[in-house]
Tab-separated table of C-alpha atoms in Angstrom:
chain	number	residue	atom	x	y	z
A	35	SER	CA	27.490	6.073	-26.263
A	36	ILE	CA	26.439	3.767	-23.429
A	37	PRO	CA	22.701	4.108	-22.621
A	38	GLU	CA	21.960	5.827	-19.333
A	39	SER	CA	19.902	2.806	-18.245
A	40	ILE	CA	23.059	0.666	-18.432
A	41	GLN	CA	25.204	3.281	-16.718
A	42	SER	CA	22.772	3.332	-13.813
A	43	ASN	CA	23.534	-0.346	-13.022
A	44	LYS	CA	19.850	-0.721	-12.120
A	45	LYS	CA	17.805	-3.842	-12.761
A	46	TRP	CA	14.194	-2.737	-12.321
A	47	PHE	CA	12.675	0.194	-14.223
A	48	PRO	CA	9.174	1.784	-14.148
A	49	TYR	CA	6.776	0.018	-16.490
A	50	ASN	CA	3.673	1.741	-17.809
A	51	LYS	CA	0.646	-0.545	-18.173
A	52	GLY	CA	-2.088	2.087	-18.304
A	53	GLY	CA	-4.032	1.137	-15.197
A	54	SER	CA	-7.345	2.197	-13.712
A	55	TYR	CA	-9.153	5.529	-14.162
A	56	ARG	CA	-6.980	8.409	-13.052
A	57	LYS	CA	-6.218	11.793	-14.583
A	58	TRP	CA	-3.090	13.967	-14.533
A	59	TYR	CA	-0.643	11.762	-12.594
A	60	GLY	CA	-0.340	8.326	-11.018
A	61	ASN	CA	-0.634	4.597	-11.677
A	62	TYR	CA	3.052	3.973	-11.081
A	63	ASP	CA	2.470	0.349	-10.141
A	64	TYR	CA	4.748	-1.882	-12.196
A	65	VAL	CA	8.434	-2.423	-12.877
A	66	VAL	CA	10.251	-4.434	-15.537
A	67	ASN	CA	13.678	-6.062	-15.616
A	68	TRP	CA	15.660	-3.906	-18.048
A	69	GLU	CA	19.079	-4.708	-16.615
A	70	ASN	CA	21.942	-4.364	-19.099
A	71	ASP	CA	19.673	-2.785	-21.706
A	72	GLY	CA	17.024	-5.493	-21.372
A	73	TYR	CA	19.377	-8.412	-21.965
A	74	GLU	CA	17.122	-11.088	-20.423
A	75	ILE	CA	14.031	-9.854	-22.267
A	76	ARG	CA	15.888	-9.659	-25.572
A	77	ASN	CA	17.095	-13.223	-25.076
A	78	PHE	CA	13.854	-14.719	-23.775
A	79	THR	CA	13.234	-17.716	-26.073
A	80	TRP	CA	11.141	-20.822	-26.566
A	81	PRO	CA	12.868	-24.235	-26.181
A	82	ASN	CA	13.374	-24.282	-29.982
A	83	GLY	CA	15.348	-21.055	-29.784
A	84	LYS	CA	12.675	-18.803	-31.264
A	85	ARG	CA	12.354	-15.455	-29.491
A	86	ARG	CA	9.325	-15.087	-27.203
A	87	SER	CA	9.616	-11.337	-26.704
A	88	VAL	CA	9.503	-8.457	-29.146
A	89	ILE	CA	10.915	-5.005	-28.409
A	90	ARG	CA	8.859	-2.285	-30.115
A	91	ASN	CA	9.437	1.463	-30.435
A	92	GLU	CA	12.534	1.326	-28.273
A	93	ASP	CA	13.527	4.850	-29.319
A	94	TYR	CA	10.618	6.118	-27.235
A	95	TYR	CA	11.633	4.303	-24.035
A	96	PHE	CA	12.246	6.517	-20.994
A	97	ARG	CA	10.819	9.661	-22.622
A	98	GLU	CA	8.217	11.761	-20.864
A	99	ALA	CA	4.824	11.077	-22.334
A	100	ILE	CA	1.088	11.447	-22.236
A	101	THR	CA	-0.454	8.062	-21.439
A	102	TRP	CA	-3.902	6.498	-21.160
A	103	PRO	CA	-5.273	2.980	-20.627
A	104	LYS	CA	-5.953	0.950	-23.751
A	105	ILE	CA	-9.451	0.162	-22.538
A	106	THR	CA	-11.344	3.194	-21.254
A	107	SER	CA	-14.750	2.477	-19.762
A	108	GLY	CA	-16.529	5.743	-19.120
A	109	THR	CA	-14.628	9.026	-19.163
A	110	PHE	CA	-11.418	9.197	-21.173
A	111	ASN	CA	-8.477	9.893	-18.878
A	112	VAL	CA	-4.823	10.637	-19.491
A	113	ARG	CA	-1.789	11.167	-17.289
A	114	PHE	CA	1.624	12.762	-17.458
A	115	ARG	CA	4.331	10.117	-17.424
A	116	LYS	CA	7.612	11.582	-16.266
A	117	PHE	CA	10.988	10.721	-17.763
A	118	GLY	CA	12.205	7.181	-17.055
A	119	SER	CA	9.444	4.684	-17.932
A	120	ILE	CA	9.206	1.809	-20.403
A	121	HIS	CA	5.800	1.529	-22.042
A	122	ASP	CA	3.549	-1.482	-22.560
A	123	THR	CA	0.861	-2.236	-25.123
A	124	ALA	CA	-1.851	-1.990	-22.447
A	125	GLY	CA	-1.030	1.671	-22.035
A	126	ASN	CA	-1.090	3.978	-25.030
A	127	GLU	CA	1.372	6.848	-25.248
A	128	GLY	CA	1.759	10.143	-27.032
A	129	PHE	CA	5.024	12.084	-27.333
A	130	THR	CA	6.073	15.584	-28.307
A	131	GLU	CA	9.426	17.284	-28.716
A	132	ASN	CA	8.367	20.160	-26.471
A	133	HIS	CA	7.482	19.840	-22.777
A	134	GLU	CA	4.984	22.711	-22.813
A	135	ASP	CA	3.221	21.225	-25.843
A	136	LEU	CA	2.891	17.933	-23.999
A	137	LEU	CA	1.326	19.627	-20.985
A	138	TYR	CA	-1.107	21.534	-23.198
A	139	LEU	CA	-2.157	18.257	-24.827
A	140	ILE	CA	-2.779	16.737	-21.384
A	141	GLY	CA	-4.959	19.719	-20.494
A	142	PHE	CA	-7.036	19.240	-23.626
A	143	ALA	CA	-7.152	15.442	-23.306
A	144	CYS	CA	-8.473	15.645	-19.726
A	145	SER	CA	-11.234	18.079	-20.702
A	146	SER	CA	-14.882	17.319	-21.374
A	147	VAL	CA	-14.369	18.571	-24.941
A	148	CYS	CA	-11.842	15.835	-25.733
A	149	ASN	CA	-14.116	13.204	-24.247
A	150	TYR	CA	-16.977	14.540	-26.392
A	151	VAL	CA	-14.925	14.549	-29.590
A	152	LEU	CA	-13.583	11.044	-28.949
A	153	SER	CA	-17.108	9.738	-28.458
A	154	ILE	CA	-17.800	10.880	-32.033
A	155	LEU	CA	-14.530	9.620	-33.545
A	156	ASN	CA	-14.621	6.291	-31.737
A	157	PRO	CA	-17.684	5.368	-29.653
A	158	THR	CA	-16.034	2.141	-28.381
A	159	ILE	CA	-14.197	1.769	-25.080
A	160	ASN	CA	-10.898	1.060	-26.844
A	161	VAL	CA	-9.065	4.317	-27.597
A	162	GLN	CA	-6.145	3.677	-29.945
A	163	VAL	CA	-3.149	5.893	-30.684
A	164	SER	CA	-4.644	6.524	-34.124
A	165	ASP	CA	-7.848	7.867	-32.500
A	166	PHE	CA	-5.790	10.228	-30.395
A	167	GLY	CA	-3.829	11.299	-33.454
A	168	HIS	CA	-7.042	12.334	-35.210
A	169	LEU	CA	-8.088	14.734	-32.461
A	170	PRO	CA	-8.412	18.316	-33.713
A	171	VAL	CA	-6.222	20.288	-31.314
A	172	ILE	CA	-6.652	24.061	-31.268
A	173	ILE	CA	-3.902	25.895	-29.400
A	174	ASN	CA	-4.939	29.052	-27.571
A	175	LYS	CA	-4.227	30.497	-24.120
A	176	LYS	CA	-1.330	28.059	-24.013
A	177	GLU	CA	0.538	29.626	-21.118
A	178	TYR	CA	-2.592	29.761	-18.951
A	179	VAL	CA	-3.628	26.193	-19.800
A	180	VAL	CA	-0.131	24.876	-19.076
A	181	SER	CA	-0.053	26.639	-15.702
A	182	ILE	CA	-3.308	24.935	-14.694
A	183	VAL	CA	-2.038	21.551	-15.930
A	184	LYS	CA	1.145	21.948	-13.870
A	185	SER	CA	-0.997	22.689	-10.831
A	186	ASN	CA	-3.131	19.614	-11.502
A	187	ILE	CA	-0.091	17.365	-11.887
A	188	GLN	CA	1.315	18.683	-8.616
A	189	ILE	CA	-2.003	18.166	-6.787
A	190	THR	CA	-2.511	14.613	-8.060
A	191	SER	CA	1.122	13.611	-7.510
A	192	SER	CA	0.834	14.789	-3.888
A	193	ASP	CA	-2.306	12.708	-3.546
A	194	TRP	CA	-0.671	9.660	-5.155
A	195	ASN	CA	2.429	9.845	-2.984
A	196	ILE	CA	0.591	10.141	0.316
A	197	PHE	CA	-0.395	6.451	0.240
A	198	GLU	CA	2.197	3.834	1.134
A	199	ASN	CA	2.039	1.845	-2.101
A	200	SER	CA	3.543	4.839	-3.896
A	201	TRP	CA	7.269	4.559	-4.659
A	202	ASP	CA	7.674	8.171	-3.463
A	203	TYR	CA	5.825	7.710	-0.161
A	204	LYS	CA	7.515	9.737	2.582
A	205	LYS	CA	5.549	9.280	5.814
A	206	HIS	CA	1.982	9.010	7.015
A	207	PRO	CA	0.052	12.300	6.717
A	208	PHE	CA	-1.008	12.139	10.391
A	209	LEU	CA	2.636	12.788	11.292
A	210	SER	CA	3.127	15.797	9.011
A	211	HIS	CA	2.422	18.463	11.633
A	212	ILE	CA	3.604	16.862	14.879
A	213	ALA	CA	6.656	19.115	15.114
A	214	GLU	CA	4.399	22.180	15.103
A	215	HIS	CA	2.263	20.958	17.986
A	216	LYS	CA	4.756	18.789	19.890
A	217	GLN	CA	2.964	16.958	22.699
A	218	ASN	CA	-0.330	18.898	22.495
A	219	TRP	CA	-1.505	16.849	19.535
A	220	THR	CA	-3.826	13.899	19.113
A	221	ILE	CA	-4.591	11.516	16.279
A	222	GLU	CA	-8.067	12.997	16.084
A	223	ALA	CA	-6.619	16.496	15.619
A	224	ALA	CA	-4.143	15.157	13.054
A	225	TYR	CA	-6.979	13.453	11.179
A	226	ASP	CA	-9.067	16.653	11.217
A	227	GLN	CA	-6.191	18.604	9.701
A	228	TRP	CA	-5.561	15.903	7.086
A	229	GLU	CA	-9.282	15.870	6.290
A	230	GLN	CA	-9.233	19.597	5.597
A	231	GLU	CA	-6.061	19.388	3.514
A	232	SER	CA	-7.455	16.578	1.369
A	233	LEU	CA	-10.741	18.456	0.913
A	234	ASP	CA	-8.861	21.601	-0.141
A	235	ARG	CA	-6.852	19.519	-2.623
A	236	PHE	CA	-10.030	17.949	-4.003
A	237	ASN	CA	-11.827	21.286	-4.366
A	238	GLN	CA	-8.841	22.955	-6.022
A	239	LEU	CA	-8.459	20.172	-8.578
A	240	LYS	CA	-12.180	20.207	-9.341
A	241	ALA	CA	-12.122	23.998	-9.827
A	242	ASN	CA	-9.052	23.706	-12.078
A	243	GLU	CA	-10.709	21.027	-14.210
A	244	GLU	CA	-13.864	23.092	-14.588
A	245	GLU	CA	-11.775	26.089	-15.644
A	246	LEU	CA	-10.083	23.987	-18.333
A	247	ASN	CA	-13.461	22.687	-19.476
A	248	LYS	CA	-14.699	26.259	-19.806
A	249	ILE	CA	-11.636	27.292	-21.826
A	250	PHE	CA	-11.962	24.445	-24.307
A	251	ILE	CA	-15.764	24.639	-24.546
A	252	ASP	CA	-15.432	28.296	-25.531
A	253	LEU	CA	-12.522	27.550	-27.856
A	254	TYR	CA	-14.447	24.844	-29.736
A	255	GLY	CA	-17.801	26.631	-29.635
A	256	LEU	CA	-19.558	23.805	-27.788
A	257	GLN	CA	-21.550	25.919	-25.320
A	258	ASP	CA	-24.799	24.357	-26.509
A	259	GLU	CA	-23.534	20.788	-26.092
A	260	LEU	CA	-21.403	20.877	-22.941
A	261	THR	CA	-21.145	22.521	-19.531
A	262	PRO	CA	-17.905	22.947	-17.603
A	263	GLU	CA	-19.091	21.246	-14.395
A	264	GLU	CA	-17.197	18.146	-13.232
A	265	GLU	CA	-18.806	15.353	-11.235
A	266	ASP	CA	-17.093	14.483	-7.954
A	267	LYS	CA	-16.581	10.902	-9.102
A	268	ASP	CA	-14.413	12.119	-11.993
A	269	VAL	CA	-12.005	14.068	-9.762
A	270	SER	CA	-8.859	11.965	-9.346
A	271	VAL	CA	-7.853	12.750	-5.775
A	272	ARG	CA	-9.142	11.137	-2.622
A	273	LYS	CA	-10.989	12.778	0.212
A	274	ALA	CA	-10.276	11.724	3.782
A	275	ASP	CA	-11.898	8.537	5.021
A	276	LYS	CA	-11.623	7.906	8.760
A	277	GLU	CA	-11.612	4.103	8.650
A	278	ARG	CA	-9.286	3.827	5.638
A	279	ASP	CA	-6.877	6.450	6.958
A	280	ILE	CA	-6.680	4.979	10.463
A	281	LYS	CA	-5.984	1.565	8.943
A	282	SER	CA	-3.258	3.111	6.794
A	283	PHE	CA	-1.777	4.655	9.950
A	284	LEU	CA	-1.726	1.219	11.600
A	285	SER	CA	-0.039	-0.181	8.492
A	286	TYR	CA	2.607	2.547	8.751
A	287	PHE	CA	3.088	1.568	12.405
A	288	ILE	CA	3.704	-2.053	11.376
A	289	GLY	CA	6.241	-0.758	8.862
A	290	CYS	CA	8.043	1.069	11.666
A	291	VAL	CA	8.015	-2.079	13.822
A	292	PHE	CA	9.869	-3.919	11.068
A	293	GLY	CA	12.140	-1.012	10.104
A	294	ARG	CA	10.649	-0.556	6.650
A	295	TYR	CA	9.946	3.012	7.771
A	296	SER	CA	11.584	5.179	10.379
A	297	LEU	CA	10.205	8.119	12.332
A	298	ASP	CA	13.615	9.745	11.874
A	299	SER	CA	13.748	9.728	8.062
A	300	GLU	CA	11.382	9.954	5.121
A	301	GLY	CA	10.635	7.211	2.623
A	302	LEU	CA	11.897	3.645	2.803
A	303	ALA	CA	14.413	3.058	5.565
A	304	PHE	CA	14.931	-0.617	4.746
A	305	ALA	CA	13.738	-2.710	1.802
A	306	GLY	CA	16.556	-5.208	1.479
A	307	GLY	CA	20.328	-4.808	1.410
A	308	GLU	CA	22.435	-3.868	4.424
A	309	TRP	CA	20.652	-3.043	7.688
A	310	ASP	CA	21.595	0.366	9.081
A	311	SER	CA	20.634	0.707	12.754
A	312	SER	CA	21.705	4.366	12.765
A	313	LYS	CA	18.469	5.226	10.926
A	314	TYR	CA	16.336	4.460	13.983
A	315	HIS	CA	16.352	6.521	17.166
A	316	SER	CA	12.846	7.673	18.103
A	317	PHE	CA	11.284	4.248	17.651
A	318	VAL	CA	13.590	1.248	17.336
A	319	PRO	CA	12.319	-1.673	15.219
A	320	ASN	CA	11.938	-5.163	16.671
A	321	GLU	CA	15.291	-6.911	16.773
A	322	ASP	CA	13.659	-10.069	15.460
A	323	ASN	CA	11.692	-9.993	12.230
A	324	VAL	CA	8.452	-10.866	14.054
A	325	ILE	CA	5.408	-9.225	15.631
A	326	VAL	CA	2.888	-11.532	17.324
A	327	LEU	CA	-0.887	-11.230	16.820
A	328	THR	CA	-2.824	-12.902	19.635
A	329	ASP	CA	-6.164	-12.461	21.416
A	330	ASP	CA	-4.355	-11.277	24.573
A	331	ASP	CA	-0.920	-10.045	25.619
A	332	TYR	CA	0.831	-13.262	26.586
A	333	PHE	CA	4.347	-11.802	26.405
A	334	GLY	CA	4.155	-8.372	28.030
A	335	ASP	CA	6.957	-7.038	25.860
A	336	GLN	CA	7.724	-5.826	22.332
A	337	ARG	CA	6.768	-9.166	20.810
A	338	ASP	CA	3.090	-8.243	21.297
A	339	VAL	CA	1.464	-5.957	18.721
A	340	ILE	CA	-0.563	-3.817	21.170
A	341	HIS	CA	2.417	-3.417	23.481
A	342	ARG	CA	4.347	-2.039	20.521
A	343	LEU	CA	1.485	0.158	19.344
A	344	LYS	CA	1.258	1.832	22.752
A	345	GLY	CA	4.986	2.543	22.605
A	346	PHE	CA	4.644	3.933	19.093
A	347	LEU	CA	1.751	6.220	20.052
A	348	THR	CA	3.639	7.431	23.121
A	349	VAL	CA	6.610	8.432	20.973
A	350	THR	CA	4.545	10.091	18.235
A	351	PHE	CA	1.644	11.725	20.082
A	352	GLY	CA	2.713	11.775	23.740
A	353	LYS	CA	2.038	9.636	26.786
A	354	GLU	CA	-0.727	11.894	28.115
A	355	ASN	CA	-2.762	11.356	24.946
A	356	LEU	CA	-2.249	7.592	24.727
A	357	TYR	CA	-5.663	6.322	25.798
A	358	GLN	CA	-7.520	9.083	23.997
A	359	ASN	CA	-5.677	8.064	20.831
A	360	LEU	CA	-6.427	4.374	21.361
A	361	ASP	CA	-10.113	5.267	21.712
A	362	PHE	CA	-10.065	7.227	18.454
A	363	ILE	CA	-8.380	4.382	16.588
A	364	ALA	CA	-10.912	1.908	17.973
A	365	SER	CA	-13.830	4.160	17.012
A	366	ALA	CA	-12.624	4.147	13.404
A	367	LEU	CA	-12.257	0.366	13.376
A	368	ASP	CA	-15.538	-0.591	15.059
A	369	GLN	CA	-17.684	2.101	16.660
A	370	LYS	CA	-20.472	-0.407	17.428
A	371	LYS	CA	-18.204	-2.552	19.583
A	372	LEU	CA	-16.919	0.543	21.349
A	373	ASP	CA	-20.498	1.627	22.084
A	374	LYS	CA	-21.188	-1.813	23.582
A	375	GLY	CA	-18.354	-1.376	26.049
A	376	VAL	CA	-15.612	-3.413	24.395
A	377	GLU	CA	-12.234	-1.982	25.386
A	378	SER	CA	-10.369	-0.014	22.747
A	379	GLN	CA	-7.248	-2.119	23.020
A	380	GLN	CA	-9.274	-5.293	22.455
A	381	ILE	CA	-10.925	-3.841	19.351
A	382	ILE	CA	-7.527	-2.938	17.907
A	383	ARG	CA	-6.096	-6.327	18.906
A	384	ASP	CA	-9.000	-8.106	17.184
A	385	TYR	CA	-8.385	-6.048	14.051
A	386	PHE	CA	-4.747	-7.133	13.841
A	387	LEU	CA	-5.632	-10.728	14.653
A	388	ASN	CA	-8.528	-11.097	12.203
A	389	ASP	CA	-8.524	-8.412	9.537
A	390	PHE	CA	-5.231	-6.556	9.042
A	391	PHE	CA	-3.626	-9.078	6.725
A	392	LYS	CA	-6.559	-10.706	4.959
A	393	LYS	CA	-8.851	-7.716	4.454
A	394	ASP	CA	-6.463	-4.796	4.100
A	395	HIS	CA	-2.797	-5.620	3.519
A	396	LEU	CA	-3.533	-8.118	0.736
A	397	LYS	CA	-5.854	-5.623	-0.941
A	398	ILE	CA	-3.460	-2.660	-0.740
A	399	TYR	CA	-0.626	-4.675	-2.233
A	400	GLN	CA	-2.841	-6.470	-4.766
A	401	LYS	CA	-2.112	-9.944	-3.369
A	402	ARG	CA	1.616	-9.282	-3.353
A	403	PRO	CA	2.061	-8.603	0.393
A	404	ILE	CA	5.319	-7.327	1.837
A	405	TYR	CA	4.360	-8.555	5.322
A	406	TRP	CA	3.519	-12.256	5.559
A	407	GLU	CA	1.214	-13.807	8.135
A	408	ILE	CA	2.305	-17.012	9.860
A	409	SER	CA	-0.799	-18.859	11.067
A	410	SER	CA	-1.316	-22.111	12.951
A	411	GLY	CA	-4.933	-22.556	11.827
A	412	LYS	CA	-8.570	-21.922	12.644
A	413	ALA	CA	-8.121	-21.818	16.424
A	414	LYS	CA	-5.705	-18.884	15.920
A	415	GLY	CA	-3.310	-20.388	18.428
A	416	PHE	CA	-0.369	-18.670	16.771
A	417	LYS	CA	-0.401	-15.736	14.390
A	418	ALA	CA	2.476	-13.425	13.606
A	419	LEU	CA	3.696	-11.108	10.894
A	420	ILE	CA	7.147	-11.200	9.333
A	421	TYR	CA	8.637	-8.758	6.815
A	422	GLN	CA	9.633	-10.370	3.522
A	423	HIS	CA	12.606	-8.046	3.062
A	424	ARG	CA	14.094	-9.100	6.429
A	425	TYR	CA	13.497	-12.821	5.997
A	426	ASP	CA	16.560	-15.095	6.116
A	427	VAL	CA	17.286	-18.822	6.389
A	428	ASN	CA	17.027	-18.735	10.205
A	429	THR	CA	13.713	-16.849	10.462
A	430	MET	CA	11.428	-19.862	10.913
A	431	ALA	CA	13.716	-21.507	13.476
A	432	MET	CA	13.781	-18.246	15.446
A	433	VAL	CA	9.977	-17.952	15.290
A	434	ARG	CA	9.667	-21.499	16.627
A	435	SER	CA	12.128	-21.198	19.518
A	436	GLU	CA	11.624	-17.582	20.619
A	437	TYR	CA	7.907	-17.198	20.005
A	438	LEU	CA	5.951	-20.406	19.450
A	439	HIS	CA	7.397	-22.377	22.338
A	440	GLU	CA	7.043	-19.478	24.763
A	441	LEU	CA	3.459	-18.948	23.668
A	442	GLN	CA	2.713	-22.641	24.266
A	443	GLY	CA	3.975	-22.220	27.820
A	444	ALA	CA	1.933	-19.041	28.264
A	445	TYR	CA	-1.228	-20.845	27.118
A	446	GLU	CA	-0.631	-23.694	29.570
A	447	ASN	CA	-0.140	-21.238	32.442
A	448	ALA	CA	-3.273	-19.322	31.413
A	449	LEU	CA	-5.198	-22.609	31.291
A	450	LYS	CA	-4.237	-23.450	34.891
A	451	VAL	CA	-5.340	-19.986	36.021
A	452	LYS	CA	-8.710	-20.268	34.259
A	453	GLU	CA	-9.353	-23.764	35.603
A	454	ASN	CA	-8.589	-22.573	39.129
A	455	GLN	CA	-10.880	-19.543	38.694
A	456	LYS	CA	-13.683	-21.766	37.433
A	457	ASP	CA	-13.327	-24.181	40.352
A	458	ASN	CA	-13.580	-21.327	42.851
A	459	GLU	CA	-16.444	-19.514	41.128
A	460	THR	CA	-20.043	-19.796	42.317
A	461	ASP	CA	-21.700	-17.474	39.828
A	462	LYS	CA	-23.062	-19.672	37.021
A	463	LYS	CA	-22.643	-16.945	34.428
A	464	MET	CA	-18.967	-16.541	35.269
A	465	VAL	CA	-18.480	-20.315	35.284
A	466	LYS	CA	-19.746	-20.438	31.693
A	467	ILE	CA	-17.377	-17.653	30.696
A	468	PHE	CA	-14.440	-19.538	32.216
A	469	GLU	CA	-15.511	-22.765	30.541
A	470	LYS	CA	-15.587	-21.004	27.178
A	471	GLU	CA	-12.109	-19.584	27.746
A	472	ILE	CA	-10.806	-23.008	28.842
A	473	THR	CA	-12.220	-24.640	25.721
A	474	SER	CA	-10.577	-21.972	23.542
A	475	LEU	CA	-7.192	-22.413	25.242
A	476	ASN	CA	-7.351	-26.201	24.881
A	477	LYS	CA	-8.033	-25.826	21.156
A	478	LYS	CA	-5.099	-23.454	20.811
A	479	ILE	CA	-2.743	-25.791	22.676
A	480	THR	CA	-3.824	-28.779	20.572
A	481	GLU	CA	-3.393	-26.767	17.379
A	482	LEU	CA	0.099	-25.634	18.348
A	483	VAL	CA	1.327	-29.193	18.904
A	484	LYS	CA	0.676	-29.997	15.239
A	485	PHE	CA	1.868	-26.585	14.075
A	486	ASP	CA	5.149	-26.998	15.960
A	487	GLN	CA	5.924	-30.081	13.875
A	488	GLU	CA	5.179	-28.227	10.623
A	489	LEU	CA	7.273	-25.237	11.642
A	490	GLN	CA	10.143	-27.525	12.647
A	491	HIS	CA	9.940	-29.205	9.235
A	492	VAL	CA	10.232	-25.836	7.485
A	493	ALA	CA	12.877	-24.443	9.845
A	494	SER	CA	15.146	-27.467	9.378
A	495	GLN	CA	15.357	-26.782	5.633
A	496	GLN	CA	16.771	-23.265	6.100
A	497	ILE	CA	15.044	-22.044	2.942
A	498	ASP	CA	16.575	-19.016	1.259
A	499	ILE	CA	14.779	-16.546	-1.013
A	500	ASP	CA	15.666	-14.041	-3.717
A	501	LEU	CA	13.598	-10.828	-3.623
A	502	ASP	CA	13.894	-10.553	-7.404
A	503	ASP	CA	11.853	-13.754	-7.745
A	504	GLY	CA	8.778	-11.874	-6.524
A	505	VAL	CA	6.303	-12.341	-3.706
A	506	VAL	CA	4.294	-15.239	-5.134
A	507	VAL	CA	7.340	-17.440	-5.762
A	508	ASN	CA	8.984	-16.642	-2.424
A	509	HIS	CA	5.783	-16.952	-0.393
A	510	LYS	CA	5.244	-20.454	-1.738
A	511	LYS	CA	8.887	-21.381	-1.355
A	512	VAL	CA	9.383	-20.509	2.315
A	513	GLN	CA	6.616	-22.794	3.573
A	514	ALA	CA	7.829	-25.800	1.568
A	515	ASP	CA	4.970	-28.295	1.366
A	516	THR	CA	3.135	-26.976	4.446
A	517	LYS	CA	0.486	-24.295	4.937
A	518	ILE	CA	2.114	-22.308	7.716
A	519	LEU	CA	1.488	-18.993	5.916
A	520	THR	CA	-1.935	-17.441	5.341
A	521	PRO	CA	-2.737	-17.838	1.608
A	522	ILE	CA	-2.307	-14.796	-0.621
A	523	LYS	CA	-4.531	-15.841	-3.544
């Protein structure tokens, strides 16, 4: 019979590489090209024709499994791997013929007893399949243990999927209860509710793990060696964090600007393929694949990031709460600046201009960003984000004609205004402020003259990309031999 993987006509399949410390569920981070039953991998050869790849234990591909990282520093941790993954040597797997048996094994393997026994069998940080196979497993209270394990898998999968780098991400948690409150709802109230929900999830998982520890400690007679208590650091779900969660909300907003997400549907609305405008009603994405990041609003329309954010907040949390919500966002980004009297909108603008891409987006996507930052240089004369999945051969030409050239004109007009203000100002302090602003604008204008030539050079080549080539290849390709994009390494 034809394998289901071939029948699916899919190219990319989940790939299990073990990953960082996490118990119960998660670490779905990688995919592998297994199109046509792995044809390209099976036929991957050296120039002399010798095969470079070896397929091992293929009969176990796509089966549900118990999995753990090959190298375990600290506490041993295992996860449930649902049906559909291909395994890698960096992640070790265990299989059973019975689903309930597998869940029971996960319950034991995540307990303090298993960690204790493994430390005796193999005191190194490298836990092999053979080590796992030598574990003495006593089966008792199976139904109760399995029920707790199911609860733990559900709790940790909910936690995993609430962050946007999960394949099963639906929407930002701040938006989960808007329908209940309608317009009488603020981001602060949404955060407070999310904070409580995440704390409840954390406490429940910790209590469940301690109950399992108690069961297995009693079962193995290790009351004199072990206690059931779990340390907070070993609990694999995340508590709320105001700064992180506000930044993730702003990232979701950027996704809505580009149409990656939609307020009218859950999950990915667009990640390549055919664009479907019927998916967007509440908040319509930018027609062009661009959002500009500047130190001020030089456009006064949807090309400016703060202009768009205000529209987004008005749609989601109501017009009457707009400035209260901007203040809360700013307080999470930089409370010190807010205390010094810097306007909320300026704090948020500075975040997008200076930190969103370099400090957060690159980190979240492990230097494989889905949004790319176009940058003219140190003077920050021109910065904008584009969405890789909406890029086409005309993107750079459009950026140059519809955004860069208009911004150059806006800078020149702003320069005339500042020079006129300086000439008519008598206060020495204000004169210095105007002089500083004039110097900054001159640097931006000078920078854009050179950048315009580079962008024209790239635009004239009408460079195409293939999403299957990956971010690193495409990111390098679209800028040709220039440096118009902020580096990702």
